[in-house]
Coordinates of C-alpha atoms in Angstrom, one line a residue:
X27 CA 0.0 0.0 0.0
X28 CA 1.4 3.4 -1.0
X29 CA 1.4 5.9 1.9
X30 CA 0.5 9.5 1.0
X31 CA 2.3 12.2 3.0
X32 CA -0.2 15.0 3.0
X33 CA -0.2 17.9 5.5
X34 CA -3.7 18.0 7.0
X35 CA -3.4 21.7 7.8
X36 CA -2.3 22.5 4.3
X37 CA -5.2 20.7 2.7
X38 CA -7.8 22.1 5.1
X39 CA -6.6 25.7 4.7
X40 CA -6.4 25.5 0.9
X41 CA -10.0 24.3 0.7
X42 CA -11.2 26.8 3.3
X43 CA -9.6 29.7 1.5
X44 CA -11.1 28.6 -1.8
X45 CA -14.6 28.3 -0.3
X46 CA -14.3 31.8 1.1
X47 CA -13.4 33.5 -2.2
X48 CA -15.6 36.2 -3.6
X49 CA -18.4 34.7 -5.8
X50 CA -21.7 35.9 -7.4
X51 CA -24.8 36.1 -5.3
X52 CA -26.3 33.1 -7.1
X53 CA -24.8 30.2 -9.0
X54 CA -25.5 26.6 -10.2
X55 CA -22.9 24.2 -11.5
X56 CA -23.2 20.8 -13.0
X57 CA -20.6 18.3 -11.9
X58 CA -20.6 16.1 -15.0
X59 CA -18.0 13.5 -13.9
X60 CA -20.2 12.6 -10.9
X61 CA -23.7 13.3 -12.4
X62 CA -24.4 16.0 -9.8
X63 CA -25.4 19.6 -9.6
X64 CA -24.7 22.2 -6.8
X65 CA -26.7 25.4 -6.4
X66 CA -26.7 28.3 -4.0
X67 CA -28.5 31.7 -3.8
X68 CA -28.1 34.4 -1.2
X69 CA -31.8 35.1 -1.1
X70 CA -33.7 38.4 -0.8
X71 CA -33.3 39.2 2.9
X72 CA -29.8 38.2 3.7
X73 CA -26.8 40.4 2.7
X74 CA -24.3 37.5 2.9
X75 CA -24.4 33.9 1.9
X76 CA -23.5 31.8 4.9
X77 CA -24.2 28.5 3.3
X78 CA -21.5 26.3 1.8
X79 CA -21.8 23.2 -0.3
X80 CA -19.1 21.3 -2.2
X81 CA -18.3 17.9 -3.6
X82 CA -14.9 16.1 -3.6
X83 CA -13.8 13.1 -5.6
X84 CA -10.7 11.0 -4.7
X85 CA -9.4 7.5 -4.4
X86 CA -8.9 5.3 -1.4
X87 CA -5.8 3.2 -0.5
X88 CA -6.8 0.5 -3.0
X89 CA -7.4 3.0 -5.8
X90 CA -11.2 2.8 -5.6
X91 CA -13.2 6.1 -6.2
X92 CA -15.0 7.8 -3.5
X93 CA -17.2 10.9 -3.6
X94 CA -18.2 13.1 -0.7
X95 CA -20.9 15.9 -0.7
X96 CA -20.9 18.2 2.3
X97 CA -23.5 20.9 2.9
X98 CA -23.3 23.4 5.8
X99 CA -25.3 26.4 7.0
X100 CA -23.6 28.9 9.2
X101 CA -25.9 29.6 12.3
X102 CA -27.4 33.1 12.4
X103 CA -26.9 35.0 15.6
X104 CA -23.5 33.4 16.2
X105 CA -20.0 34.5 15.0
X106 CA -18.9 34.3 11.4
X107 CA -21.4 32.0 9.9
X108 CA -19.8 31.8 6.5
X109 CA -16.4 31.1 8.0
X110 CA -17.8 28.3 10.2
X111 CA -19.6 26.7 7.2
X112 CA -16.5 26.8 5.1
X113 CA -14.4 25.4 7.9
X114 CA -16.9 22.6 8.4
X115 CA -16.9 21.5 4.8
X116 CA -13.0 21.8 4.6
X117 CA -12.6 19.7 7.8
X118 CA -14.9 17.0 6.4
X119 CA -12.9 16.7 3.1
X120 CA -9.6 16.7 5.0
X121 CA -10.7 14.0 7.4
X122 CA -12.1 11.7 4.7
X123 CA -8.9 12.1 2.6
X124 CA -6.8 11.1 5.5
X125 CA -8.9 8.0 6.5
X126 CA -9.4 6.9 2.9
X127 CA -5.7 5.9 2.9
X128 CA -5.8 4.1 6.2
X129 CA -7.6 1.0 5.3
X130 CA -10.5 1.8 7.7
X131 CA -14.1 1.2 6.5
X132 CA -16.1 4.1 5.0
X133 CA -18.4 4.3 8.0
X134 CA -15.4 5.3 10.0
X135 CA -14.5 7.9 7.5
X136 CA -17.9 9.6 7.9
X137 CA -17.8 9.3 11.7
X138 CA -14.3 10.8 11.9
X139 CA -15.3 13.6 9.4
X140 CA -18.3 14.6 11.5
X141 CA -16.3 14.7 14.7
X142 CA -13.3 16.5 13.0
X143 CA -15.6 19.2 11.7
X144 CA -17.1 19.7 15.2
X145 CA -13.6 19.9 16.8
X146 CA -12.3 22.3 14.2
X147 CA -15.1 24.8 14.6
X148 CA -15.2 24.4 18.4
X149 CA -11.4 25.0 18.6
X150 CA -11.6 28.0 16.3
X151 CA -14.6 29.7 18.0
X152 CA -14.9 28.3 21.5
X153 CA -18.6 27.6 21.1
X154 CA -19.4 31.2 19.8
X155 CA -19.7 30.0 16.2
X156 CA -21.5 27.1 14.7
X157 CA -22.9 25.5 11.6
X158 CA -25.2 22.6 10.5
X159 CA -23.8 19.7 8.5
X160 CA -25.3 17.0 6.3
X161 CA -22.8 14.6 4.7
X162 CA -23.2 12.1 1.9
X163 CA -20.4 9.6 1.2
X164 CA -20.4 7.4 -1.9
X165 CA -17.9 4.6 -2.3
X166 CA -17.2 2.4 -5.3
X167 CA -17.3 -0.9 -3.4
X168 CA -19.2 -0.2 -0.1
X169 CA -22.2 1.9 -1.3
X170 CA -23.4 5.1 0.2
X171 CA -23.4 6.5 3.8
X172 CA -24.8 9.6 5.3
X173 CA -24.9 11.6 8.6
X174 CA -26.3 15.0 9.7
X175 CA -26.2 17.5 12.6
X176 CA -28.5 20.4 12.8
X177 CA -31.5 21.1 10.5
X178 CA -29.9 20.8 7.0
X179 CA -31.5 17.8 5.3
X180 CA -31.0 14.8 3.1
X181 CA -33.9 13.7 0.9
X182 CA -34.1 10.7 -1.4
X183 CA -36.1 11.0 -4.7
X184 CA -37.5 7.6 -5.5
X185 CA -39.7 7.5 -8.6
X186 CA -42.5 10.0 -7.9
X187 CA -41.9 10.3 -4.2
X188 CA -39.5 12.6 -2.2
X189 CA -38.6 11.0 1.1
X190 CA -36.9 12.9 3.9
X191 CA -34.1 10.7 5.3
X192 CA -32.5 12.9 7.9
X193 CA -34.2 14.2 11.1
X194 CA -33.8 17.8 12.2
X195 CA -32.0 18.3 15.4
X196 CA -34.8 20.5 16.8
X197 CA -37.7 19.8 19.1
X198 CA -40.1 19.9 16.2
X199 CA -38.0 17.6 14.2
X200 CA -37.6 15.0 16.9
X201 CA -41.4 15.1 17.5
X202 CA -42.1 14.8 13.8
X203 CA -43.7 18.2 13.6
X204 CA -43.3 20.7 10.6
X205 CA -40.5 23.1 10.9
X206 CA -41.6 26.6 11.7
X207 CA -44.7 25.5 13.5
X208 CA -43.2 27.0 16.7
X209 CA -40.2 29.3 17.1
X210 CA -39.0 27.7 20.3
X211 CA -39.4 24.2 18.9
X212 CA -37.4 25.2 15.8
X213 CA -34.2 26.0 17.8
X214 CA -31.3 23.7 17.2
X215 CA -30.5 21.1 19.9
X216 CA -27.0 20.5 18.6
X217 CA -24.7 21.8 15.8
X218 CA -21.2 21.7 14.6
X219 CA -18.9 23.7 16.9
X220 CA -20.9 23.1 20.1
X221 CA -19.3 22.2 23.4
X222 CA -19.5 18.6 24.4
X223 CA -19.8 15.5 22.2
X224 CA -22.1 15.2 19.2
X225 CA -24.9 12.7 19.0
X226 CA -25.3 11.4 15.5
X227 CA -25.5 8.2 13.6
X228 CA -23.7 7.3 10.4
X229 CA -26.1 5.1 8.4
X230 CA -26.0 3.2 5.2
X231 CA -28.2 4.8 2.6
X232 CA -30.7 2.2 1.3
X233 CA -31.2 3.2 -2.3
X234 CA -31.2 2.0 -5.9
X235 CA -29.3 3.2 -8.9
X236 CA -32.4 5.0 -10.1
X237 CA -32.6 7.1 -7.0
X238 CA -31.4 10.7 -6.5
X239 CA -30.1 12.2 -3.3
X240 CA -30.9 15.8 -2.5
X241 CA -29.2 17.8 0.2
X242 CA -30.7 21.2 1.3
X243 CA -30.4 24.0 3.8
X244 CA -33.5 25.3 5.5
X245 CA -33.6 28.2 3.0
X246 CA -34.8 25.6 0.4
X247 CA -36.7 23.1 2.4
X248 CA -38.9 25.6 4.1
X249 CA -40.9 25.1 0.9
X250 CA -41.6 21.6 2.0
X251 CA -43.4 22.6 5.2
X252 CA -46.9 22.8 4.0
X253 CA -47.0 21.2 0.6
X254 CA -45.3 18.7 -1.8
X255 CA -43.9 21.5 -3.9
X256 CA -40.3 20.3 -3.6
X257 CA -41.4 16.8 -4.8
X258 CA -43.1 18.3 -7.8
X259 CA -40.1 20.5 -8.7
X260 CA -37.7 17.5 -8.6
X261 CA -40.1 15.2 -10.3
X262 CA -40.7 17.5 -13.3
X263 CA -37.2 18.7 -13.8
X264 CA -35.7 17.3 -17.0
X265 CA -32.3 16.7 -15.3
X266 CA -30.5 17.2 -12.0
X267 CA -29.0 20.5 -13.1
X268 CA -32.4 22.0 -13.7
X269 CA -33.6 20.5 -10.5
X270 CA -30.9 22.3 -8.5
X271 CA -31.5 25.6 -10.2
X272 CA -35.2 25.5 -9.8
X273 CA -35.1 24.7 -6.1
X274 CA -32.8 27.7 -5.3
X275 CA -34.7 30.0 -7.7
X276 CA -38.1 28.9 -6.3
X277 CA -36.9 29.7 -2.8
X278 CA -36.1 33.3 -4.0
X279 CA -39.5 33.5 -5.8
X280 CA -41.2 32.5 -2.5
X281 CA -39.6 35.5 -0.7
X282 CA -36.0 34.4 -0.3
X283 CA -36.1 34.6 3.5
X284 CA -32.7 32.8 3.9
X285 CA -29.7 31.6 1.9
X286 CA -30.9 28.7 -0.3
X287 CA -28.5 25.9 -1.1
X288 CA -29.0 22.5 -2.7
X289 CA -27.0 19.5 -4.0
X290 CA -28.7 17.0 -6.3
X291 CA -26.7 13.8 -6.9
X292 CA -27.4 10.7 -8.9
X293 CA -26.8 7.5 -7.0
X294 CA -25.8 5.5 -10.0
X295 CA -22.1 5.4 -9.2
X296 CA -21.4 3.1 -12.1
X297 CA -21.9 6.0 -14.5
X298 CA -19.3 8.2 -12.7
X299 CA -16.1 9.1 -14.4
X300 CA -12.9 7.8 -12.8
X301 CA -10.5 10.3 -11.3
X302 CA -7.1 10.9 -13.0
X303 CA -4.5 8.2 -12.7
X304 CA -2.2 10.5 -10.7
X305 CA -3.1 11.2 -7.0
X306 CA -5.3 14.3 -6.6
X307 CA -8.5 15.6 -5.2
X308 CA -11.1 17.2 -7.5
X309 CA -13.5 19.6 -5.7
X310 CA -16.5 21.4 -7.0
X311 CA -18.9 24.1 -5.6
X312 CA -21.7 26.1 -7.2
X313 CA -19.2 28.6 -8.6
X314 CA -16.2 26.7 -9.8
X315 CA -13.8 23.7 -9.4
X316 CA -10.4 23.0 -8.0
X317 CA -7.8 20.2 -8.4
X318 CA -5.3 19.6 -5.6
X319 CA -2.4 17.3 -6.5
X320 CA -1.1 15.0 -3.7
X321 CA 2.5 14.3 -3.2
X322 CA 4.4 11.3 -2.0
X323 CA 6.7 11.8 1.0
X324 CA 9.8 11.4 -1.2
X325 CA 8.6 14.2 -3.4
X326 CA 7.6 12.0 -6.3
X327 CA 4.0 12.0 -7.5
X328 CA 2.2 8.7 -6.9
X329 CA -0.1 6.9 -9.4
X330 CA -3.4 5.7 -8.0
X331 CA -2.4 2.1 -8.6
X332 CA 0.7 2.5 -6.4
X333 CA 3.3 2.9 -9.2
X334 CA 5.5 6.1 -9.2
X335 CA 4.8 8.4 -12.0
X336 CA 7.5 10.0 -14.1
X337 CA 5.5 13.2 -14.3
X338 CA 7.3 16.4 -13.2
X339 CA 7.4 17.0 -9.4
X340 CA 4.4 19.0 -8.2
X341 CA 4.4 20.7 -4.8
X342 CA 1.4 20.0 -2.7
X343 CA 0.5 23.7 -2.5
X344 CA 0.2 24.0 -6.2
X345 CA -3.5 24.1 -7.1
X346 CA -5.2 24.2 -10.5
X347 CA -8.5 26.0 -10.5
X348 CA -11.2 26.4 -13.0
X349 CA -13.5 29.2 -11.8
X350 CA -16.4 31.0 -13.4
X351 CA -16.4 34.7 -12.8
X352 CA -20.2 34.6 -13.4
X353 CA -21.8 31.2 -13.3
X354 CA -23.5 30.4 -16.6
X355 CA -27.1 29.1 -16.7
X356 CA -27.3 25.4 -16.5
X357 CA -29.8 25.0 -19.3
X358 CA -32.2 27.2 -21.3
X359 CA -35.4 27.6 -19.3
X360 CA -38.2 30.0 -19.4
X361 CA -38.9 30.3 -15.7
X362 CA -36.0 32.6 -14.8
X363 CA -36.7 35.3 -12.1
X364 CA -36.5 38.9 -13.3
X365 CA -33.3 40.8 -12.7
X366 CA -33.3 43.7 -10.3
X367 CA -32.8 47.1 -11.8
X368 CA -30.2 49.6 -10.7
X369 CA -26.5 50.1 -10.8
X370 CA -23.7 47.8 -9.7
X371 CA -23.4 47.2 -6.0
X372 CA -20.1 48.0 -4.2
X373 CA -18.0 45.0 -3.4
X374 CA -18.2 43.9 0.2
X375 CA -15.2 43.6 2.4
X376 CA -14.3 40.0 3.2
X377 CA -14.5 38.9 6.8
X378 CA -11.4 37.4 8.4
X379 CA -11.2 33.6 8.4
X380 CA -11.4 31.6 11.6
X381 CA -8.4 32.1 13.8
X382 CA -5.7 29.5 13.4
X383 CA -2.1 28.9 14.2
X384 CA 0.6 28.8 11.5
X385 CA 0.7 30.5 8.1
X386 CA -1.3 29.4 5.1
X387 CA 0.7 27.9 2.2
X388 CA 1.2 29.9 -1.0
X389 CA -1.2 28.8 -3.6
X390 CA -0.8 29.3 -7.4
X391 CA -4.0 29.8 -9.2
X392 CA -4.9 29.3 -12.9
X393 CA -8.2 30.7 -14.0
X394 CA -9.8 29.2 -17.1
X395 CA -11.6 32.5 -17.9
X396 CA -8.4 34.6 -17.8
X397 CA -8.1 36.8 -20.9
X398 CA -4.9 36.5 -22.9

């Protein structure tokens, strides 16, 4: 077994910095190699998008492909919601990457990822900042697993039905009552970054290859409180890209009371494209994609099969990014909300990242939309 020598802090900080870059207020991106789509919209009321969703594709110690989707919603009323959500997603990807090379079963990857995210946010904010988290892990040989903390959700689209798989960590959720039925019953019982141990379960996702997984923040699934509108939107969308876009846009049309974020993922992993033969992580979010090469401890790049590649040496901090300045529409569709009139808004100052020790590695960026 080839052992990868990756610096956990380096990978975590690279992904966190990327997730905190300046992006448009709304975006939807197809992830064609994995048959998925990611969408996010700041909404009408909020001035900042404190949701984060991303998908990573990598290989385990045997060269088998795995895919992780992590969706997080920074908690309003606490410190630095966007930073907490970005740190949560980054810690998940970092933890899964490290355990995927350990020989441990995928259920342990997901368990460690949840606990690592909680510890990272708690250590950074001391309980003053927090986020929700719903995680979906798909493996080539072991199937799919999921876990959640907070009130972000996992749904499963099966035929004409949309089934909620996760249970909200609220009083209303635990009692099986609709969210929003009572303000006090809608408060979170636990979240990423809280003091004390988390209570969650990593479960095998019982599904077929025809099913579709949908991860949402409450800015989307508030639509599901009193009707089956979400089910109808998903059922009548011609493909997963349109489904992701319609869910986030419908949330805006319904008043946009919160940031709205969704991930729509096909569970037919047999149709996924394989990662490159050299060791790397491919990461997507609603606004772009990034490839992070991984380096062997003797500074030679490692093939996924275990053989050493003769490709030129690549430093671990070198990152290739394809990033859209403005996310293009997923597909031509008539039901597009009208654009607001008025001039361009002034760019907002970026909030500082979560406090951390050490200095971040220098990252070289290549933008596919850079003009020559």
